[in-house]
Amino acid sequence: MKPEFSTDTDLLDALRSKAPERINAALKHLFQHEKLRNSIRKQVSGMGGDATEVKEMLNQALIVFYHQVLDQTYQPELSSIQTYIVRIAAQMYYTKRRSENRRVAMYQRSAESVASDTQLDPERAFDMAHRKALLDEVLGSIGEKCKKLLKLRSFDYSMAEIAEKLQYKSPDVAKMAAQDCRKKLNQYLAERPDLLATLKSL
Amino acid sequence: MNQQYDLEDMEDYLGGRMSDSDRAAFDTALASDPELQKRLEALQVEAKVDRLLREDLLLEQFDIWEKESADKTNQKRRRLLLVSAVIILLGLLSLLLFRTTQVQTPVKELPPIKVDSTPEQSKTPEEIALKPGPTTQSPDKTWAELAKKAFIEEDFSQRLMGAGNQGKPTDPLTQALKWYTAGKYETALSLLQKPDPGRMEEFLYLRAYTYYHLQRFEKAEQDFSEFRKFPVSDRKMDAQWGEVCCMLQQMPAVAPRLDLLLKEMESSPDNPYADRARALRKALRR
């Protein structure tokens, strides 16, 4: 049986498809890719990272890569997907370690040379925990169901799919629920200039 | 008058989908309504909120996939453990079975030999009854017991038919016979090593019995066999039975030859040892 994603082109097509099932399949393929995982493990362990940090860097690198594909900032002609993701992971881990004031001099040059390849600002700490905390604060006021709905909506799930997953009576009911959730969020953020400022700076 | 603009209106404004007049009106409202400004700002960062939402959803998905992989690995490990355990168990059971089979298989013993009828011509008036040996004996000891019971001592007081005149008391054969009768078999043998060519039969016959008593069964068998080659003798059948006893003492190495000899004897109705041969052969086959 032919594998679903045998080339980088197949993967990119799936990630850009706006079809949640295909996007998920492509990301799962990358997530479970043994060579990719091993390469990241090698890079992160080489810089003193443990198993938890390896896992964290893999997750974050995949997320960053996915967003760069959506933003069309990833240039496939310059690097293969695997190499690119590994570089992202290495760069992110370096940034994390640098922010913890460890081994600055040793990795300064390598970090700068990598930055241009990955479109990742080395000066900016990529702190998933901070971003997670920010999201929790942003969505704190809108309720769990709205959180789930907006999450699915952000991933381009159709209203029919959202209705099925969240057990709305129909796609129209789900659409109305989505609008209500967005209004709530909009109102909440309008009342929180500090959060607005933080979100703007991302 | 300020219009109440909703999300769709603000999206149309940001997306450039408003008409010129509507846009102008919105701009006017925006300039005078701080709340509208904040709402518009909030809408403008919604894309960033969407990105955070996507990240969160992906992280949840990664956790699920990680768990799936771990479950698959654990399942594989469990399957491997199970297969290994089954193989080890089968191996142990086979070993146990093998050992049990080894212990339970008894040493083959010769069954008792029964003589059904008295031979027409018997060496001694009494019928020799062969009793079964003890069941716990090794086969060698059992064969030896059988041979002991089968052996019929020769009455050398009766001279061999066709033998020459009785020798002088000092001649080796007479001397040897005296020592043999006295149970001094080594001494008797020393006198029988250089047979008198004129009395070869007698020498061979006595020497065969002497060798037998000295437990030199191979030599005894040879002499019995050589004795039987003589054309005329009334002790040929006795010598043949002597050969059987010698072979019994050499079992199991000579089993095929012994069987052949017994078969020959039992098939000859004139042979006084036919019944004994038949019984012994049957017993040996068991």
XYZ file of N, CA, C and O in Angstrom, chain A residues 24 27-28 31-32 37 55 59 62-63 66-67 70-71 128 131-132 134-135 139 150-151 153-155 182-183 185-187 189-190 196 199-200 202, chain B residues 6-8 10-11 35 38-46 48-63 65-66 68-69 72:
288
model
N -4.761 17.273 9.590
C -4.455 16.397 10.720
C -3.606 15.203 10.306
O -2.658 14.820 10.986
N -0.038 16.356 9.664
C 0.662 16.668 10.918
C 0.955 15.390 11.703
O 2.024 15.264 12.316
N 0.035 14.459 11.658
C 0.252 13.187 12.357
C 1.425 12.442 11.736
O 2.258 11.844 12.427
N 4.453 14.113 12.975
C 4.600 13.884 14.405
C 5.166 12.486 14.693
O 5.975 12.307 15.592
N 4.746 11.502 13.909
C 5.168 10.126 14.150
C 6.351 9.707 13.293
O 6.768 8.545 13.339
N 11.903 12.629 14.491
C 11.959 12.595 15.947
C 13.382 12.336 16.425
O 13.869 12.956 17.369
N 10.438 16.345 23.554
C 9.020 16.260 23.179
C 8.443 17.658 22.973
O 7.730 17.929 21.998
N 6.936 19.300 19.431
C 5.576 19.870 19.347
C 5.615 21.304 18.847
O 4.879 21.697 17.930
N 6.700 21.732 15.176
C 5.635 21.381 14.241
C 4.603 22.500 14.134
O 4.118 22.810 13.045
N 4.278 23.090 15.257
C 3.301 24.186 15.270
C 3.837 25.377 14.479
O 3.139 25.974 13.643
N 3.862 24.631 10.808
C 2.504 24.671 10.241
C 2.072 26.107 9.990
O 1.540 26.441 8.916
N 2.328 26.989 10.952
C 1.940 28.388 10.782
C 2.728 29.054 9.659
O 2.203 29.905 8.930
N 1.117 28.146 6.514
C -0.103 28.936 6.310
C 0.236 30.375 5.900
O -0.433 30.972 5.041
N 1.287 30.917 6.522
C 1.688 32.295 6.222
C 2.498 32.406 4.933
O 2.855 33.505 4.519
N 5.998 28.552 25.129
C 4.674 27.957 24.962
C 3.844 28.091 26.212
O 2.622 28.269 26.130
N 2.295 31.494 26.221
C 1.236 31.604 25.230
C -0.021 30.856 25.689
O -1.146 31.287 25.487
N 0.212 29.706 26.315
C -0.901 28.920 26.834
C -1.626 29.693 27.929
O -2.873 29.738 27.963
N -1.680 32.871 28.285
C -2.348 33.998 27.637
C -3.679 33.565 27.044
O -4.709 34.238 27.206
N -3.672 32.451 26.377
C -4.903 31.935 25.760
C -5.961 31.641 26.811
O -7.140 31.979 26.636
N -9.599 33.399 26.842
C -10.844 32.639 26.701
C -11.553 32.414 28.033
O -12.595 31.751 28.081
N -14.649 27.643 19.153
C -13.688 28.540 18.509
C -12.407 27.807 18.119
O -11.773 28.122 17.108
N -12.044 26.800 18.899
C -10.858 26.001 18.552
C -11.087 25.281 17.230
O -10.233 25.280 16.342
N -13.217 26.005 14.966
C -13.385 27.007 13.910
C -12.020 27.509 13.442
O -11.821 27.746 12.253
N -11.092 27.661 14.361
C -9.748 28.157 14.009
C -9.035 27.173 13.096
O -8.127 27.525 12.352
N -9.452 25.891 13.157
C -8.829 24.853 12.341
C -9.627 24.600 11.069
O -9.445 23.583 10.392
N -17.976 34.577 19.331
C -17.073 35.614 18.842
C -17.439 36.980 19.422
O -16.558 37.782 19.765
N -18.714 37.225 19.553
C -19.174 38.497 20.139
C -18.714 38.595 21.581
O -18.238 39.650 22.024
N -16.203 37.113 22.930
C -14.747 37.277 22.945
C -14.366 38.709 22.608
O -13.526 39.331 23.267
N -15.031 39.226 21.587
C -14.757 40.584 21.145
C -15.035 41.595 22.256
O -14.217 42.499 22.515
N -16.165 41.409 22.927
C -16.547 42.301 24.016
C -15.539 42.223 25.154
O -15.138 43.234 25.713
N -12.351 41.225 25.070
C -11.043 41.796 24.718
C -11.113 43.323 24.660
O -10.141 44.012 25.013
N -12.251 43.835 24.217
C -12.414 45.304 24.167
C -12.292 45.909 25.561
O -11.859 47.055 25.716
N -5.167 43.079 24.929
C -5.091 43.525 23.544
C -3.657 43.838 23.165
O -3.173 43.452 22.109
N -1.597 40.684 22.889
C -1.914 39.943 21.670
C -1.350 40.645 20.435
O -0.875 40.008 19.507
N -1.401 41.936 20.444
C -0.859 42.696 19.306
C 0.632 42.433 19.145
O 1.147 42.413 18.045
N 2.317 39.784 19.700
C 2.699 38.422 19.284
C 3.108 38.388 17.806
O 2.530 39.081 16.973
N -22.030 45.591 14.274
C -21.740 44.266 14.803
C -20.456 43.723 14.150
O -19.796 44.443 13.386
N -20.171 42.487 14.484
C -18.929 41.879 13.995
C -18.873 41.842 12.468
O -17.832 42.132 11.867
N -20.005 41.537 11.866
C -20.026 41.443 10.399
C -19.697 42.774 9.765
O -18.957 42.845 8.781
N -17.949 45.173 11.100
C -16.536 45.483 11.324
C -15.655 44.620 10.397
O -14.633 45.101 9.882
N -16.082 43.398 10.142
C -15.339 42.552 9.214
C -15.406 43.105 7.800
O -14.413 43.103 7.057
N -15.385 52.895 22.432
C -15.741 51.475 22.589
C -15.671 50.758 21.247
O -15.185 49.626 21.154
N -12.144 50.001 20.401
C -11.594 48.840 21.110
C -12.133 47.526 20.513
O -11.398 46.545 20.387
N -13.403 47.606 20.121
C -14.007 46.400 19.539
C -13.354 46.074 18.199
O -13.147 44.921 17.838
N -13.044 47.140 17.496
C -12.383 46.930 16.200
C -10.975 46.369 16.417
O -10.533 45.471 15.712
N -10.284 46.911 17.411
C -8.946 46.392 17.752
C -9.023 44.914 18.137
O -8.179 44.097 17.751
N -10.012 44.605 18.952
C -10.193 43.223 19.403
C -10.422 42.304 18.213
O -9.906 41.187 18.152
N -11.186 42.809 17.216
C -11.436 41.990 16.023
C -10.147 41.801 15.226
O -9.887 40.739 14.676
N -9.343 42.828 15.235
C -8.095 42.778 14.478
C -7.103 41.757 15.073
O -6.288 41.195 14.356
N -7.170 41.534 16.359
C -6.284 40.533 16.982
C -6.922 39.142 17.033
O -6.327 38.194 17.542
N -8.159 39.022 16.501
C -8.829 37.712 16.531
C -8.014 36.660 15.776
O -7.987 35.500 16.155
N -4.892 36.450 15.733
C -3.836 35.995 16.644
C -4.435 35.067 17.693
O -3.788 34.094 18.100
N -5.640 35.362 18.090
C -6.322 34.455 19.026
C -6.565 33.109 18.336
O -6.367 32.056 18.939
N -6.952 33.173 17.058
C -7.152 31.936 16.285
C -5.872 31.118 16.245
O -5.890 29.885 16.344
N -4.761 31.800 16.088
C -3.475 31.104 16.052
C -3.213 30.416 17.396
O -2.767 29.271 17.421
N -3.476 31.123 18.483
C -3.285 30.514 19.806
C -4.219 29.319 19.977
O -3.835 28.293 20.558
N -5.435 29.474 19.470
C -6.403 28.379 19.559
C -5.911 27.163 18.760
O -6.030 26.017 19.221
N -5.393 27.430 17.593
C -4.873 26.339 16.752
C -3.739 25.618 17.466
O -3.661 24.391 17.458
N -2.850 26.387 18.059
C -1.727 25.802 18.775
C -2.223 24.888 19.903
O -1.726 23.773 20.067
N -3.210 25.401 20.628
C -3.734 24.632 21.749
C -4.369 23.335 21.264
O -4.176 22.267 21.858
N -5.106 23.417 20.182
C -5.770 22.244 19.618
C -4.728 21.236 19.131
O -4.855 20.032 19.345
N -3.680 21.753 18.503
C -2.630 20.865 18.010
C -1.915 20.166 19.173
O -1.620 18.971 19.093
N -1.661 20.917 20.231
C -0.987 20.309 21.383
C -1.844 19.199 21.989
O -1.323 18.145 22.382
N -3.140 19.424 22.003
C -4.047 18.381 22.490
C -3.957 17.155 21.580
O -3.916 16.021 22.049
N -3.923 17.431 20.269
C -3.861 16.352 19.298
C -2.535 15.588 19.424
O -2.515 14.364 19.352
N -1.442 16.304 19.642
C -0.142 15.648 19.793
C -0.156 14.710 20.999
O 0.404 13.620 20.954
N -0.794 15.157 22.077
C -0.877 14.310 23.270
C -1.628 13.017 22.959
O -1.246 11.934 23.407
N -1.906 11.578 19.990
C -1.079 10.736 19.111
C 0.058 10.084 19.893
O 0.437 8.957 19.623
N 0.601 10.837 20.839
C 1.676 10.300 21.677
C 1.160 9.103 22.464
O 1.816 8.058 22.545
N -1.401 7.236 21.650
C -1.677 6.150 20.693
C -0.405 5.363 20.420
O -0.408 4.140 20.428
N 0.698 6.087 20.183
C 1.985 5.428 19.897
C 2.432 4.611 21.100
O 2.885 3.477 20.954
N 0.369 1.527 21.326
C 0.769 0.550 20.311
C 2.042 -0.160 20.746
O 2.165 -1.380 20.639
